[in-house]
Coordinates of C-alpha atoms in Angstrom, one line a residue:
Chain A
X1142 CA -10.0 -137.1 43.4
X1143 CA -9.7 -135.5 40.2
X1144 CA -7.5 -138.1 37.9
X1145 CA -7.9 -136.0 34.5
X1146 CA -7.2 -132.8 35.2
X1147 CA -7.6 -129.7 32.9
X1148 CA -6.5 -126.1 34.0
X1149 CA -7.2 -122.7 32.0
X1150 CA -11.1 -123.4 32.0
X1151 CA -11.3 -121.0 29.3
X1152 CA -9.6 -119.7 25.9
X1153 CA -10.1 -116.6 23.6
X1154 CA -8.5 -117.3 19.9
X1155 CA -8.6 -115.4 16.7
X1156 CA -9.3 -117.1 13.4
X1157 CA -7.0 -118.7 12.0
X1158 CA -4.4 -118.9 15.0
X1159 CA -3.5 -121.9 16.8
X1160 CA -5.2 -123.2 19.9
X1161 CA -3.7 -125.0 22.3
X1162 CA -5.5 -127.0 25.1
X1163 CA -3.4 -128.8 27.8
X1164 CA -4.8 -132.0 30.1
X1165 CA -2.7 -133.5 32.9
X1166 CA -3.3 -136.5 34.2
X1167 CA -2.8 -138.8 37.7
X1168 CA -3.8 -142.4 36.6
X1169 CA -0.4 -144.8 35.4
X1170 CA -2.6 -147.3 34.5
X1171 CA -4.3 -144.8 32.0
X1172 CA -3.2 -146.1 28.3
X1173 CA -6.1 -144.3 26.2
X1174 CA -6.7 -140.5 25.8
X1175 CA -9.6 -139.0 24.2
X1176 CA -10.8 -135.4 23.0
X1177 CA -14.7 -134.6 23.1
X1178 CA -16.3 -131.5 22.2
X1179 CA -19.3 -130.2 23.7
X1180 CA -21.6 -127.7 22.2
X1181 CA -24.6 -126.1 24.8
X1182 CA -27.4 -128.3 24.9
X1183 CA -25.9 -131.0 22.7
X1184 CA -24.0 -134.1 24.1
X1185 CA -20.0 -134.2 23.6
X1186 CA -18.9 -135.4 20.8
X1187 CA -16.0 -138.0 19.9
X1188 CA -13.1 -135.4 18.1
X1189 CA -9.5 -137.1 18.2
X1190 CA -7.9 -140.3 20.3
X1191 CA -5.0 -141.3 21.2
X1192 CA -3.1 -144.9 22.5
X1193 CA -0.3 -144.5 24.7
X1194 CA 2.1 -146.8 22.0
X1195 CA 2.0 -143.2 20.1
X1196 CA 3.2 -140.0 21.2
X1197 CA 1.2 -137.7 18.6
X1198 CA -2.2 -138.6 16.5
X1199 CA -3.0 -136.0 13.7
X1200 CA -6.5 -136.0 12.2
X1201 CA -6.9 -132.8 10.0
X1202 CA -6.9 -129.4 11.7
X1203 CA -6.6 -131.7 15.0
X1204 CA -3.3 -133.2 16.6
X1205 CA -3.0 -134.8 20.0
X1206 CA 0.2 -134.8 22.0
X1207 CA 1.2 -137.0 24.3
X1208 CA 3.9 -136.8 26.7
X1209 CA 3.5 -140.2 29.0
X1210 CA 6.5 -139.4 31.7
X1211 CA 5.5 -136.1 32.2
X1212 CA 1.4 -137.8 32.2
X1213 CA 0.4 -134.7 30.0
X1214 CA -1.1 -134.4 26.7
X1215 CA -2.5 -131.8 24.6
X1216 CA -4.5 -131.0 21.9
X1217 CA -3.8 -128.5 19.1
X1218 CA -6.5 -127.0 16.7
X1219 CA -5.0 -125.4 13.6
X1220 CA -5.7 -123.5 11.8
X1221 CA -8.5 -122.3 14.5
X1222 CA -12.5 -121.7 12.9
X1223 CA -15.3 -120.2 14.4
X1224 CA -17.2 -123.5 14.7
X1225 CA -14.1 -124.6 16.9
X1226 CA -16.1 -122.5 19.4
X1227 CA -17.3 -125.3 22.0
X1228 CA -16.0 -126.9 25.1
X1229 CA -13.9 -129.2 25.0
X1230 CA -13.1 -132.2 27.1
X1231 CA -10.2 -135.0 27.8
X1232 CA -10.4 -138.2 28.8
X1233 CA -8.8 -141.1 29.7
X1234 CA -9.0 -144.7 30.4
X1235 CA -7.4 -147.7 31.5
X1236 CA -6.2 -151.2 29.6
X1237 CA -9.1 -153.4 29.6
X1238 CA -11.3 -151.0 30.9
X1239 CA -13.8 -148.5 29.0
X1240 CA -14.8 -146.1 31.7
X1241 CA -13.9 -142.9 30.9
X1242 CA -12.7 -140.7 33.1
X1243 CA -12.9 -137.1 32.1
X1244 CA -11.5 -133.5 32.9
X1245 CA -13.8 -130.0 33.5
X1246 CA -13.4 -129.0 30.1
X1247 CA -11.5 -126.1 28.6
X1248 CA -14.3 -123.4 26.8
X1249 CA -13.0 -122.4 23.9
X1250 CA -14.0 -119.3 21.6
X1251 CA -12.6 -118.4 18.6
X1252 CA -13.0 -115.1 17.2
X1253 CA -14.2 -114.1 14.0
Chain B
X339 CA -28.4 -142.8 11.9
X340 CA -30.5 -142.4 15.6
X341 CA -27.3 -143.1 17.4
X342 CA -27.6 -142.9 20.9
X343 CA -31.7 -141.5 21.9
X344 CA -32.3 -140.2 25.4
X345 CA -36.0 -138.9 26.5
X346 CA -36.7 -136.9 28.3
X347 CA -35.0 -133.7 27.2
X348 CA -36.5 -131.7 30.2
X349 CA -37.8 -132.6 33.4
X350 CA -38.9 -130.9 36.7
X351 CA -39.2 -133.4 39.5
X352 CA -40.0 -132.7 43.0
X353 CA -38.5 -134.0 46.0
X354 CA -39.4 -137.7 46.8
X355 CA -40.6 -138.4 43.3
X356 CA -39.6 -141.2 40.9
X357 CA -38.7 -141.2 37.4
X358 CA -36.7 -142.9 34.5
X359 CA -34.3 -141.5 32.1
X360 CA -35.2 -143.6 28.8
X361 CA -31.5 -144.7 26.7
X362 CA -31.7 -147.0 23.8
X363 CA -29.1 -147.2 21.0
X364 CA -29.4 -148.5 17.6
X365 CA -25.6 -149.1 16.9
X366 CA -25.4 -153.1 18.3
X367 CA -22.7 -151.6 21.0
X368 CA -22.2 -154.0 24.1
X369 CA -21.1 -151.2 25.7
X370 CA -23.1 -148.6 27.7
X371 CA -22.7 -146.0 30.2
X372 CA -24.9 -143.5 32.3
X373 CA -23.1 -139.9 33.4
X374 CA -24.0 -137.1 34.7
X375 CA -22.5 -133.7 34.5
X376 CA -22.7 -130.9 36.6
X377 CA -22.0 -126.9 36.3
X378 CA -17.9 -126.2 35.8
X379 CA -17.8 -130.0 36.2
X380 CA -16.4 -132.8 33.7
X381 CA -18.7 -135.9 33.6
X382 CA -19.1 -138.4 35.8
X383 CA -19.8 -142.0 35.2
X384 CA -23.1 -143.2 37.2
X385 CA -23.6 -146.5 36.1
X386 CA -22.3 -149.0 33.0
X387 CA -23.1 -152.5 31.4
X388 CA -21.1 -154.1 29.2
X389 CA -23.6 -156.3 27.5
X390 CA -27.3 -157.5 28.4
X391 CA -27.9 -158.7 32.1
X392 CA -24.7 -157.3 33.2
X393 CA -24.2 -154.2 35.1
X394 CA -21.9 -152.0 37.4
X395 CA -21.6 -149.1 39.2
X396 CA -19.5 -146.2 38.3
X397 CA -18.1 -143.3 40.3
X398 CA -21.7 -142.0 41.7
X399 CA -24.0 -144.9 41.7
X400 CA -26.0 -143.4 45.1
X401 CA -29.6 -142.9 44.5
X402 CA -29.9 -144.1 41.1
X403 CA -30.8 -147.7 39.3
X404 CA -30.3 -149.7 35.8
X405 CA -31.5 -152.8 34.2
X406 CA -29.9 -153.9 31.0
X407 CA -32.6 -156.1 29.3
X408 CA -32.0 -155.7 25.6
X409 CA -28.1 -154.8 23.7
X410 CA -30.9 -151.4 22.5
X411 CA -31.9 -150.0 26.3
X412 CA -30.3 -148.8 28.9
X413 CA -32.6 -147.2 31.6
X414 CA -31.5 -145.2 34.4
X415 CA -34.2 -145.0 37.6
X416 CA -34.2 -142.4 40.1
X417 CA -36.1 -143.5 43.7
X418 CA -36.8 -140.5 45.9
X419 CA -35.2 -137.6 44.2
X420 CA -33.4 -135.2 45.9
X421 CA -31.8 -131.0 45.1
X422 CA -28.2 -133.2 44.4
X423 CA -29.4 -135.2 41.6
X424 CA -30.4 -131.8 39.7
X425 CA -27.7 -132.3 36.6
X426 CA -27.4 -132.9 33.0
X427 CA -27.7 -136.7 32.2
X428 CA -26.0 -138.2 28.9
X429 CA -26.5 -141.6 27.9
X430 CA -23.4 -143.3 25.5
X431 CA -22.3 -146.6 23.9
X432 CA -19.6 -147.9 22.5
X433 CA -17.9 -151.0 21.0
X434 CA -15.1 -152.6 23.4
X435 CA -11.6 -150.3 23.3
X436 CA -13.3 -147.6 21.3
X437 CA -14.4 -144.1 21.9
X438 CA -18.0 -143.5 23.3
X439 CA -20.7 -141.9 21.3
X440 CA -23.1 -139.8 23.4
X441 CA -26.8 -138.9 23.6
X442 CA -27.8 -135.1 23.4
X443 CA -28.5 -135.1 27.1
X444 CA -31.5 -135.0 30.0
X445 CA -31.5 -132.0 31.8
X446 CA -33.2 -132.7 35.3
X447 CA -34.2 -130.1 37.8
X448 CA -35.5 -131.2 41.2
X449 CA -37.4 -128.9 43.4

């Protein structure tokens, strides 16, 4: 039962435009989101979080949206680099509780 | 920084052996975590301790073992492994309520 659930497994952008990743998820109890990025043969690393208390979390070129009553959130890369080029995963978990539960990952190029 | 460490980066087991997937931070986390990943897939959490002597299982505990002796190390044992536990292994840590930081990863192949 997937709980964190991420569609369009992959995304083509050109430099410089916007990128937009969606993530969906099943879990109320859920109350912190998380962004990791994954390059090939490296392990994900920590991008952009958000609390449920907040409905948006900018850090730079990253911003995270979060919609609690539709259980959605997205992330938003902007202006979009070639190094964005990675996968790129959400996560969740609930109060109290730091297992992470995570989505398939959205692949992401961006091109030059 | 080491961060999180994992070794091995590669391994080829066959079926029925044994071996242990080394984990040992160097960030005083109380927090660690085992997960494996596999093709198309998003991670999922094997097993977790949230400080020495204490551990749990996670979403797919079957097959697979820890000990937590020291806040560093974080071992994760495979008895008798089988095709299904061929995956990519990451190791992480974190503080309480904060995000995770991972280790590059054990890629295991079991013939």
């Amino acid at each position: 039962d997937q709980q964190v659930k991420q569609n369009s497994p992959s995304l083509s952008v050109q430099e410089g435009r916007i990128s937009i990743l969606n993530c969906d998820y099943t879990n109320s109890m859920f109350d912190y989101f998380l962004w990791y990025k994954k390059y090939p043969a490296e392990g994900p690393t920590f991008l952009i979080s958000i609390s449920s208390i907040k409905d948006k979390n900018e850090d730079g070129r990253f911003t995270v949206f979060l919609n609690k009553s539709a259980k959605h959130l997205s992330l938003h890369i902007v202006p979009s680099q070639p190094g964005d080029s990675a996968v790129y995963f959400c996560a969740a978990s609930a109060r109290g509780n730091n297992r992470l539960a995570f989505g398939k990952g959205n692949q992401v190029v961006v091109i030059p | 920084n080491a961060g999180v460490t994992q070794t091995p980066k590669f391994r080829i087991l066959k079926i029925g052996q044994s071996m242990t997937l080394q984990c040992t931070q160097d960030m005083n986390h109380n927090y660690m975590y085992w997960y494996r990943q596999d093709p198309g897939m998003g991670l999922k959490l094997i097993y977790y301790s949230v400080g020495a002597g204490i551990t749990d299982k996670g979403e797919v505990p079957n097959g697979y073992n820890v000990s937590r002796s020291t806040t560093e190390d974080f071992p994760l044992r495979l008895e008798l492994a089988a095709p299904s536990q061929t995956s990519v292994y990451f190791c992480a840590s974190s503080y309480p309520t904060a995000e995770a930081f991972f280790g590059q990863g054990t890629r295991l192949t079991v013939v």
